Coordinates of C-alpha atoms and ligand atoms in Angstrom, one line a residue:
M1 CA -34.9 74.6 9.9
V2 CA -31.3 75.4 9.2
I3 CA -28.6 73.0 10.3
D4 CA -25.3 74.5 11.2
K5 CA -23.0 72.0 9.5
N6 CA -20.1 73.1 11.7
S7 CA -22.0 72.3 14.9
F8 CA -23.5 68.9 13.7
K9 CA -21.4 66.1 15.0
G10 CA -23.6 63.0 14.2
P11 CA -23.6 59.9 16.5
T12 CA -20.5 59.9 18.6
L13 CA -18.6 56.6 19.0
P14 CA -17.3 55.7 22.5
D15 CA -13.7 56.3 22.9
N16 CA -13.2 54.3 26.1
P17 CA -11.8 50.8 25.1
L18 CA -13.6 49.2 28.0
T19 CA -16.9 50.3 26.5
W20 CA -16.0 48.5 23.3
V21 CA -15.1 45.3 25.2
A22 CA -18.5 45.5 27.0
V23 CA -20.4 46.0 23.7
I24 CA -18.6 43.0 22.1
L25 CA -19.2 40.8 25.1
L26 CA -22.9 41.8 25.1
V27 CA -23.3 40.9 21.4
V28 CA -21.5 37.5 21.9
A29 CA -23.7 36.8 25.0
M30 CA -26.8 37.6 23.0
K31 CA -25.8 35.4 20.1
L32 CA -24.9 32.5 22.4
S33 CA -28.1 32.7 24.4
H34 CA -30.0 32.8 21.1
I35 CA -28.3 29.6 20.0
A36 CA -28.8 28.0 23.4
L37 CA -32.5 28.8 23.5
R38 CA -33.5 28.6 19.8
G39 CA -30.7 26.4 18.4
S40 CA -32.2 23.6 16.3
L41 CA -31.3 20.9 18.8
A42 CA -31.4 23.0 22.0
R43 CA -34.1 20.8 23.6
L44 CA -32.2 17.6 23.3
P45 CA -30.4 16.2 26.3
G46 CA -26.6 16.8 26.3
P47 CA -23.9 18.8 27.9
W48 CA -24.4 22.6 28.1
H49 CA -21.4 23.4 25.9
T50 CA -22.7 21.4 23.0
K51 CA -25.4 24.1 22.6
F52 CA -22.7 26.4 21.5
T53 CA -19.8 24.5 20.1
S54 CA -18.5 21.2 18.8
A55 CA -15.0 21.8 20.2
V56 CA -15.1 19.2 22.9
Y57 CA -16.3 16.6 20.5
T58 CA -13.7 17.5 18.0
Y59 CA -11.0 17.3 20.7
H60 CA -12.1 13.7 21.4
Q61 CA -12.2 12.9 17.7
V62 CA -8.6 13.8 17.0
R63 CA -7.5 11.9 20.1
G64 CA -9.2 8.7 18.9
Q65 CA -11.7 8.8 21.9
A66 CA -14.9 10.2 20.4
P67 CA -16.9 7.0 20.6
I68 CA -16.0 6.6 24.3
Y69 CA -17.0 10.2 24.9
V70 CA -20.3 9.8 23.2
H71 CA -21.0 6.5 24.9
S72 CA -20.4 8.3 28.3
L73 CA -22.9 10.9 27.3
H74 CA -25.5 8.3 26.5
A75 CA -24.9 6.8 29.9
K76 CA -25.2 10.1 31.6
Y77 CA -28.3 11.6 29.8
V78 CA -30.8 8.8 30.4
V79 CA -34.4 9.8 29.9
L80 CA -35.9 10.7 33.3
G81 CA -39.3 9.5 34.2
T82 CA -39.3 6.4 32.0
D83 CA -38.6 2.8 33.0
L84 CA -35.7 2.8 30.6
T85 CA -32.9 0.8 32.2
G86 CA -30.3 1.4 29.5
P87 CA -28.4 4.4 28.2
G88 CA -30.2 7.5 27.0
P89 CA -31.2 6.9 23.3
I90 CA -30.3 10.4 22.0
V91 CA -27.8 13.1 23.0
R92 CA -26.7 16.4 21.5
T93 CA -23.0 16.3 20.7
A94 CA -22.7 19.7 18.9
P95 CA -25.1 22.6 18.2
H96 CA -26.6 20.9 15.1
E97 CA -25.6 17.3 15.7
A98 CA -27.1 14.5 17.8
D99 CA -26.0 10.9 18.3
V100 CA -28.7 8.2 18.3
S101 CA -28.1 4.9 20.1
D102 CA -31.5 3.4 20.0
P103 CA -31.6 0.3 17.7
A104 CA -35.2 1.0 16.5
A105 CA -34.3 4.6 15.6
V106 CA -31.1 3.5 13.9
Q107 CA -33.1 1.2 11.7
A108 CA -35.3 4.2 10.7
I109 CA -32.2 6.2 9.8
Y110 CA -30.6 3.5 7.8
R111 CA -33.5 1.9 6.1
I112 CA -32.9 0.9 2.5
K113 CA -34.8 3.8 0.9
G114 CA -32.0 6.0 2.4
E115 CA -33.8 9.4 2.9
F116 CA -31.1 10.2 5.5
L117 CA -28.3 11.1 3.1
K118 CA -24.6 11.1 4.0
S119 CA -23.7 14.5 5.5
P120 CA -21.2 17.0 4.0
W121 CA -18.8 15.8 6.6
Y122 CA -17.8 13.0 4.1
D123 CA -16.7 15.6 1.6
S124 CA -13.6 16.4 3.6
L125 CA -12.5 12.7 3.6
V126 CA -11.6 12.7 -0.1
L127 CA -10.4 15.8 -1.9
G128 CA -11.9 16.4 -5.3
T129 CA -14.0 13.8 -7.1
P130 CA -16.1 11.9 -4.7
N131 CA -15.8 8.1 -4.5
V132 CA -18.5 5.5 -3.9
F133 CA -17.8 5.6 -0.2
N134 CA -17.9 9.4 0.5
A135 CA -20.4 10.5 -2.3
T136 CA -23.2 12.5 -0.8
D137 CA -25.2 12.9 -4.0
P138 CA -27.6 9.9 -4.1
N139 CA -27.8 9.7 -7.9
L140 CA -24.0 9.7 -8.3
H141 CA -23.7 7.1 -5.6
R142 CA -26.4 4.9 -7.1
R143 CA -24.8 4.9 -10.6
R144 CA -21.4 3.8 -9.3
R145 CA -22.7 1.3 -6.7
R146 CA -24.9 -0.4 -9.5
L147 CA -21.7 -1.1 -11.5
L148 CA -19.6 -2.3 -8.5
S149 CA -22.1 -4.4 -6.6
Q150 CA -22.4 -7.6 -8.6
P151 CA -18.8 -8.7 -8.5
L152 CA -18.8 -8.2 -4.7
S153 CA -22.1 -10.1 -4.2
E154 CA -22.0 -13.6 -2.7
S155 CA -22.5 -15.2 -6.1
G156 CA -20.0 -12.8 -7.8
L157 CA -17.3 -13.8 -5.3
R158 CA -17.8 -17.5 -5.7
G159 CA -15.4 -17.8 -8.7
L160 CA -12.8 -15.7 -6.9
I161 CA -12.5 -18.0 -3.8
P162 CA -9.4 -19.8 -5.2
I163 CA -7.5 -16.5 -5.5
I164 CA -8.6 -15.4 -2.0
D165 CA -7.8 -18.7 -0.5
G166 CA -4.4 -18.9 -2.2
K167 CA -3.4 -15.6 -0.5
I168 CA -4.7 -16.8 2.8
Q169 CA -2.6 -20.0 2.6
K170 CA 0.4 -18.0 1.6
A171 CA -0.1 -15.7 4.7
M172 CA -0.2 -18.9 6.9
D173 CA 3.2 -20.0 5.4
R174 CA 4.7 -16.6 6.0
M175 CA 3.5 -16.5 9.6
A176 CA 4.8 -20.0 10.2
S177 CA 8.3 -19.0 8.8
E178 CA 8.4 -15.8 11.0
M179 CA 7.4 -17.8 14.1
Q180 CA 10.2 -20.2 13.3
D181 CA 12.8 -17.6 12.5
K182 CA 12.0 -14.9 15.1
G183 CA 10.1 -16.9 17.8
A184 CA 6.9 -14.9 17.1
A185 CA 4.9 -13.5 14.2
D186 CA 3.3 -10.1 13.9
M187 CA -0.4 -10.8 13.1
Y188 CA -1.2 -7.2 12.5
K189 CA 1.4 -7.0 9.8
W190 CA 0.6 -10.3 8.0
W191 CA -3.2 -9.8 8.0
L192 CA -2.6 -6.3 6.5
F193 CA -0.3 -7.8 3.8
M194 CA -2.8 -10.5 3.1
A195 CA -5.8 -8.2 2.9
T196 CA -3.8 -5.8 0.7
D197 CA -2.8 -8.6 -1.7
I198 CA -6.3 -9.9 -1.9
I199 CA -8.0 -6.6 -2.7
G200 CA -5.2 -5.8 -5.1
A201 CA -5.4 -9.2 -6.9
L202 CA -9.2 -8.9 -7.2
S203 CA -9.2 -5.3 -8.3
F204 CA -6.1 -4.9 -10.5
G205 CA -4.4 -8.3 -10.9
D206 CA -1.6 -9.3 -8.7
C207 CA 0.0 -5.9 -8.2
F208 CA 1.0 -5.4 -4.6
R209 CA 2.6 -8.7 -3.6
M210 CA 3.1 -7.6 0.0
L211 CA 3.2 -11.2 1.2
D212 CA 6.2 -11.8 -1.0
K213 CA 8.0 -8.5 0.0
G214 CA 7.3 -9.2 3.7
E215 CA 8.4 -5.7 4.8
K216 CA 6.4 -2.7 5.7
N217 CA 7.0 0.0 3.0
Q218 CA 5.6 3.5 2.7
Y219 CA 2.5 2.1 1.0
V220 CA 1.7 0.0 4.1
K221 CA 2.5 2.8 6.5
D222 CA 0.0 5.0 4.6
L223 CA -2.7 2.3 4.8
E224 CA -2.1 1.9 8.5
S225 CA -2.6 5.6 9.1
T226 CA -5.7 6.3 7.0
G227 CA -8.1 5.7 9.9
D228 CA -6.5 8.4 12.1
T229 CA -5.7 10.8 9.3
F230 CA -9.4 10.6 8.2
M231 CA -10.4 12.0 11.6
V232 CA -7.8 14.8 11.5
R233 CA -8.9 15.9 8.1
A234 CA -12.6 15.7 8.9
A235 CA -12.1 17.6 12.2
F236 CA -10.5 20.6 10.4
P237 CA -11.8 20.5 6.8
C238 CA -11.1 24.2 6.0
L239 CA -7.6 24.1 7.4
T240 CA -6.9 20.8 5.5
E241 CA -7.9 22.3 2.2
W242 CA -5.9 25.5 2.9
I243 CA -2.7 23.6 3.9
R244 CA -3.0 21.6 0.7
K245 CA -2.6 24.8 -1.3
V246 CA 0.0 26.5 1.0
P247 CA 2.2 23.9 2.7
V248 CA 3.1 25.1 6.2
P249 CA 6.0 23.6 8.1
F250 CA 4.7 24.5 11.6
V251 CA 4.5 21.6 14.0
P252 CA 0.8 22.0 15.2
L253 CA -0.2 21.7 11.5
A254 CA 2.1 18.8 10.7
S255 CA -0.5 16.1 11.2
L256 CA -2.9 17.9 8.9
Q257 CA -0.2 18.1 6.3
A258 CA 0.7 14.5 6.8
A259 CA -3.0 13.6 6.4
N260 CA -3.0 15.4 3.0
E261 CA 0.2 13.6 2.0
V262 CA -1.3 10.2 2.8
E263 CA -4.4 11.2 0.7
C264 CA -2.2 12.1 -2.3
R265 CA -0.1 9.0 -2.1
T266 CA -3.0 6.6 -1.8
M267 CA -4.5 8.3 -4.8
N268 CA -1.3 7.7 -6.7
Y269 CA -1.3 4.0 -5.7
A270 CA -4.8 3.8 -7.1
H271 CA -3.7 5.4 -10.3
E272 CA -0.6 3.2 -10.7
S273 CA -2.6 0.0 -9.9
L274 CA -5.1 0.8 -12.6
Q275 CA -2.3 1.6 -15.1
W276 CA -0.6 -1.7 -14.1
H277 CA -3.8 -3.6 -14.8
R278 CA -4.3 -1.8 -18.2
R279 CA -0.8 -2.9 -19.3
L280 CA -1.6 -6.4 -18.1
V281 CA -4.8 -6.6 -20.3
E282 CA -2.9 -5.1 -23.3
E283 CA -0.1 -7.7 -23.0
N284 CA -2.4 -10.7 -22.3
P285 CA -5.9 -9.9 -23.6
E286 CA -6.9 -13.6 -23.6
T287 CA -5.7 -14.7 -20.2
T288 CA -6.4 -11.7 -18.0
V289 CA -9.2 -12.5 -15.6
P290 CA -12.1 -10.0 -15.0
T291 CA -11.6 -7.8 -11.9
L292 CA -14.0 -6.1 -9.5
F293 CA -13.8 -3.1 -11.8
S294 CA -14.5 -4.9 -15.1
K295 CA -18.0 -3.3 -15.4
F296 CA -16.4 0.2 -15.2
Y297 CA -14.3 -0.5 -18.3
H298 CA -17.4 -1.2 -20.3
D299 CA -19.4 1.8 -19.1
K300 CA -18.5 4.8 -21.2
T301 CA -20.1 7.2 -18.7
I302 CA -17.4 6.5 -16.1
T303 CA -14.4 8.8 -16.3
A304 CA -10.8 7.7 -15.6
R305 CA -10.8 9.9 -12.5
E306 CA -14.0 8.3 -11.1
M307 CA -12.4 4.9 -11.6
E308 CA -9.3 6.1 -9.7
V309 CA -11.2 7.4 -6.7
D310 CA -13.2 4.2 -6.4
A311 CA -10.0 2.2 -6.7
Q312 CA -8.6 4.3 -3.9
A313 CA -11.8 3.5 -1.8
Y314 CA -11.2 -0.2 -2.4
I315 CA -7.5 -0.1 -1.5
I316 CA -8.2 1.7 1.8
G317 CA -11.6 0.1 2.7
G318 CA -10.6 -3.4 1.7
S319 CA -7.4 -3.8 3.7
D320 CA -7.2 -1.8 6.9
T321 CA -10.6 -2.7 8.2
L322 CA -10.1 -6.4 7.5
S323 CA -6.6 -6.7 9.0
K324 CA -7.7 -5.0 12.2
T325 CA -10.7 -7.3 12.6
L326 CA -8.6 -10.4 12.2
T327 CA -5.9 -9.0 14.5
Y328 CA -8.5 -8.4 17.3
L329 CA -10.1 -11.8 16.6
V330 CA -6.8 -13.7 17.2
W331 CA -5.9 -11.6 20.2
A332 CA -9.3 -11.9 21.8
V333 CA -9.5 -15.7 21.2
C334 CA -6.0 -16.2 22.6
R335 CA -6.9 -14.2 25.7
H336 CA -9.9 -16.4 26.4
P337 CA -8.6 -20.0 26.8
S338 CA -12.1 -21.6 27.0
V339 CA -13.1 -19.8 23.7
K340 CA -9.9 -21.0 22.0
E341 CA -10.3 -24.5 23.2
R342 CA -13.9 -24.7 21.9
L343 CA -13.0 -23.1 18.6
V344 CA -10.0 -25.3 18.0
R345 CA -12.0 -28.4 18.9
E346 CA -14.7 -27.4 16.4
I347 CA -12.2 -26.8 13.7
Q348 CA -10.3 -30.0 14.3
Q349 CA -13.4 -32.1 14.5
R350 CA -15.2 -30.7 11.6
L351 CA -12.5 -29.8 9.1
P352 CA -10.3 -32.5 7.5
L353 CA -6.5 -32.2 7.9
A354 CA -4.5 -30.8 4.9
S355 CA -2.6 -33.3 2.8
Q356 CA 0.3 -32.7 0.5
Q357 CA -2.0 -32.3 -2.5
R358 CA -5.0 -30.7 -0.9
S359 CA -5.4 -27.7 1.4
G360 CA -7.8 -29.7 3.5
F361 CA -11.1 -27.9 3.4
T362 CA -13.2 -25.4 1.5
D363 CA -15.1 -22.2 2.3
A364 CA -18.3 -24.1 2.0
Q365 CA -17.2 -26.3 5.0
V366 CA -16.0 -23.3 7.0
R367 CA -19.4 -21.6 6.5
D368 CA -21.0 -24.4 8.5
L369 CA -19.0 -23.9 11.6
P370 CA -21.4 -22.5 14.2
Y371 CA -18.9 -21.6 16.9
L372 CA -16.6 -19.8 14.5
A373 CA -19.5 -17.8 13.2
M374 CA -20.3 -16.7 16.8
V375 CA -16.6 -15.8 17.4
I376 CA -16.7 -13.6 14.3
E377 CA -19.9 -11.8 15.3
E378 CA -18.5 -11.2 18.8
T379 CA -15.3 -9.8 17.4
L380 CA -17.1 -7.5 15.1
R381 CA -19.3 -6.4 18.0
L382 CA -16.6 -5.7 20.6
Y383 CA -14.0 -4.5 18.1
P384 CA -15.9 -2.9 15.2
A385 CA -13.3 -1.8 12.7
V386 CA -15.4 1.2 11.9
P387 CA -16.5 2.2 15.4
S388 CA -17.2 5.9 14.9
A389 CA -20.0 8.2 14.1
L390 CA -21.6 7.8 10.6
P391 CA -23.2 11.2 10.1
R392 CA -26.5 11.6 8.1
V393 CA -28.6 14.7 7.3
V394 CA -32.2 14.8 8.7
P395 CA -34.5 15.0 5.7
P396 CA -37.6 17.2 5.6
E397 CA -40.5 15.3 7.2
A398 CA -38.3 12.8 8.9
P399 CA -39.9 10.4 11.3
E400 CA -39.6 11.1 15.0
L401 CA -36.4 9.7 16.5
C402 CA -36.5 8.7 20.1
G403 CA -39.6 10.8 20.7
H404 CA -38.0 14.0 19.1
R405 CA -38.8 15.6 15.9
L406 CA -35.5 16.8 14.6
P407 CA -35.3 19.8 12.2
A408 CA -34.5 19.1 8.6
G409 CA -30.8 19.8 7.9
A410 CA -29.6 18.8 11.4
T411 CA -27.0 16.0 11.5
V412 CA -27.7 12.6 13.2
T413 CA -24.9 10.2 13.9
T414 CA -24.8 6.6 15.1
S415 CA -21.8 4.6 16.1
A416 CA -21.2 0.9 16.2
Y417 CA -19.1 1.5 19.4
C418 CA -22.1 2.8 21.3
L419 CA -24.7 0.5 19.8
H420 CA -22.6 -2.6 20.4
R421 CA -22.2 -1.7 24.0
D422 CA -25.8 -1.1 24.8
P423 CA -26.4 -3.4 27.8
T424 CA -30.1 -3.8 26.9
A425 CA -29.1 -5.5 23.7
F426 CA -25.8 -7.0 24.9
P427 CA -25.8 -7.7 28.6
D428 CA -22.3 -7.4 30.2
P429 CA -21.2 -5.6 27.0
E430 CA -17.5 -5.3 27.7
R431 CA -17.1 -9.1 28.0
F432 CA -15.9 -11.1 25.0
L433 CA -18.7 -13.8 24.9
P434 CA -19.2 -15.5 21.6
E435 CA -22.0 -17.7 23.1
R436 CA -24.3 -14.6 23.2
W437 CA -24.8 -15.1 19.5
Q438 CA -26.2 -18.6 19.9
N439 CA -29.8 -17.3 19.6
P440 CA -29.5 -13.6 18.9
T441 CA -32.5 -11.4 19.8
K442 CA -34.1 -8.9 17.4
R443 CA -32.6 -6.1 19.5
M444 CA -29.2 -7.6 19.1
K445 CA -29.6 -7.8 15.3
D446 CA -31.0 -4.3 15.1
A447 CA -28.2 -2.9 17.2
F448 CA -25.4 -4.6 15.2
M449 CA -23.9 -2.0 12.9
A450 CA -20.4 -3.3 12.1
F451 CA -21.0 -2.9 8.4
G452 CA -23.2 0.2 8.5
G453 CA -26.7 -0.1 7.1
G454 CA -29.3 0.6 4.4
S455 CA -28.3 1.7 0.9
R456 CA -24.8 2.6 2.2
V457 CA -24.1 -0.7 3.9
C458 CA -20.5 -1.8 3.3
L459 CA -20.0 -2.8 -0.3
G460 CA -17.3 -5.3 0.6
M461 CA -19.3 -7.0 3.4
H462 CA -19.5 -10.4 1.7
L463 CA -15.8 -10.3 0.7
A464 CA -14.9 -9.3 4.3
R465 CA -17.0 -12.1 5.8
L466 CA -15.5 -14.6 3.4
E467 CA -11.9 -13.5 4.2
I468 CA -12.5 -13.4 7.9
R469 CA -14.0 -16.9 8.3
L470 CA -11.6 -18.6 5.9
A471 CA -8.5 -16.9 7.3
A472 CA -9.6 -17.5 11.0
A473 CA -10.3 -21.2 10.2
R474 CA -7.0 -21.7 8.5
F475 CA -5.2 -19.9 11.2
F476 CA -6.5 -21.9 14.1
H477 CA -6.3 -25.1 12.0
R478 CA -2.6 -24.5 11.4
F479 CA -1.7 -23.0 14.8
P480 CA -3.9 -24.6 17.4
D481 CA -1.4 -23.9 20.2
V482 CA -0.9 -20.3 19.4
E483 CA -0.6 -17.8 22.3
I484 CA 0.1 -14.1 22.7
S485 CA 3.9 -13.5 22.8
N486 CA 5.8 -11.2 25.1
L487 CA 8.8 -11.0 22.9
E488 CA 10.2 -7.5 22.2
G489 CA 8.1 -6.2 25.1
M490 CA 4.8 -7.0 23.4
S491 CA 1.9 -6.5 25.9
D492 CA -1.8 -5.8 26.1
D493 CA -0.9 -2.1 26.0
D494 CA 0.0 -2.6 22.3
M495 CA -3.5 -3.7 21.7
E496 CA -5.2 -0.8 23.5
A497 CA -7.8 0.3 21.0
Q498 CA -7.7 3.8 19.6
W499 CA -11.1 4.6 18.2
Y500 CA -10.5 6.8 15.2
F501 CA -12.6 6.4 12.1
V502 CA -11.0 3.0 11.8
L503 CA -10.1 1.2 15.0
T504 CA -6.3 1.1 15.5
P505 CA -4.3 -0.9 18.1
K506 CA -2.0 1.6 19.8
G507 CA 1.2 -0.4 19.3
K508 CA 0.4 -1.2 15.7
R509 CA 1.6 -4.8 16.3
C510 CA 0.3 -8.1 17.7
L511 CA 3.0 -10.7 18.3
V512 CA 1.9 -14.3 18.7
Q513 CA 3.9 -17.5 19.1
Q514 CA 3.5 -21.3 19.2
K515 CA 3.0 -22.5 22.8
R516 CA 6.3 -23.6 24.2
A517 CA 6.5 -27.0 25.8
Ligands
HEM1 C1 -14.2 -6.2 8.5 C2 -14.2 -5.5 7.4 C3 -15.0 -4.3 7.1 C4 -15.7 -3.5 7.9 C5 -15.9 -3.6 9.4 C6 -16.3 -2.5 7.0 C7 -17.2 -1.5 7.5 C8 -17.9 -0.6 6.7 C9 -18.8 0.4 7.1 C10 -19.3 0.6 8.6 C11 -19.2 1.1 6.0 C12 -20.3 2.2 6.1 C13 -19.6 3.5 6.2 C14 -20.6 4.7 6.3 O1 -21.8 4.6 6.3 O2 -20.0 5.8 6.2 C15 -18.5 0.6 4.9 C16 -18.7 1.1 3.6 C17 -17.9 0.6 2.6 N1 -17.0 -0.4 2.6 FE1 -16.5 -1.6 4.1 N2 -15.9 -2.7 5.7 C18 -15.1 -3.8 5.7 C19 -14.5 -4.3 4.6 C20 -14.6 -3.8 3.3 C21 -14.0 -4.4 2.2 C22 -13.2 -5.7 2.2 C23 -14.2 -3.6 1.1 C24 -13.7 -3.9 -0.3 C25 -14.2 -3.5 -1.4 C26 -15.0 -2.5 1.6 C27 -15.5 -1.4 0.9 C28 -16.5 -0.5 1.3 C29 -17.1 0.5 0.4 C30 -16.7 0.8 -1.0 C31 -18.0 1.2 1.2 C32 -18.9 2.4 0.8 C33 -20.3 1.8 0.4 C34 -21.3 2.8 0.0 O3 -21.3 3.9 0.5 O4 -22.1 2.5 -0.9 N3 -15.2 -2.7 3.0 N4 -17.7 -0.4 5.3

């Protein structure tokens, strides 16, 4: 057969633009229905849009409302046909992501062996070399955690109590002066200064001295904003990386740029703090006390950069979380007169008064205060400083979770906010009720996730608990008549919680005063 080249036209393309639009819409519709029907988590309960997109979830994340949104999904998507009286145990939040709020399943995800590894979501939190907090590689994480664990264990911390208690007592003095001078003291500020000075003193020698300075500087402002900037960076990882290379002055991108600047500055603080400590050791080799990082100095496999990123993790993890917990503790206790009365009575009856020479009591005595312990658990439950989703990757051959076999590679999240508000574990969950911890049930213990769990449980948990109990005891010992102040327009609105990666009170202040006669 002979083909006439001039008459052969080949397949013709439609020249009507409407036809093109129709074709594109058809392709998109086919793609979406494929995801909806065959997507890895399509069979899980959850809103229809989460089959296609994570946009709604991301929107709530950057507004500091994600845990509330996910909690509402658990309340809505209960399992029909069961006698379950509580929230639905599992919901789809994005095409490849599900949130689990069943205490038994949470224990399976976080068990010590740690098959559910941290998801790549953590990569966007720290640019470049991963730190002990965001590392997703289990071997890298294990190596660093091995060196860092002992000094932060209960026995490792014992020798450091005088340094910690010294800072706590200094914080009490500074609060007392501010109450006297201004009529009220800002708890949020002083707890942050105290926590910053403690983690600084334990990690690098006494380098920050925020309690002496007494004023918020750029460093403190950066610390205050890490919780929200984390969320912004994690919500838009590609954009964040791009803006880092090409700074853009447009307003919608400003918060991403600000997040990057905070990241760079906190890394600089870590660098400077380590330099400061190095000089200290060189100048006073005999007298410098070991720090939380001492084992790093002796391990030749740890690079200077690795040490810096872990120092950054300590600076951020060791201050912001702690100050927010103590702020909400004081606020919640002051708002519940019967709780305050019982707590103050216990402290006054069981702890001796301070004298000129002695600070009155020790951590060992504070440990034995049962009601204080309940108040702390209840604060960590209702105001978990890390309330948001902690994403993990489903491993191959993962156990069934809440009756579902999730595909390997999907992401599962759990959040302290949702677990701590599960009414089957904590009846009347929105109520601040320390007494519920008198005889905690197994379900309560399994649902309690304030410090995360398994091999990635908070490295600073023992330090945090020590600081919280000692600081709270000293505070109510020193200021038994304290109350929330309304000076400078301070109101409950200031304490409205914003649920970013780290919980943040909206007004970033909490003024308290001595009760007026
Ligand atoms: C009330 C205070 C604190 C709370 C509520 C808290 C909470 C948490 C939580 C929930 C995690 C797990 C995060 C995840 O799985 O992604 C974590 C990890 C971590 N925290 Fe804390 N934290 C507190 C205080 C501290 C302190 C004082 C330090 C000081 C060193 C610290 C250092 C760390 C580190 C290094 C990790 C990462 C551990 C790892 O992945 O191996 N935290 N924290």
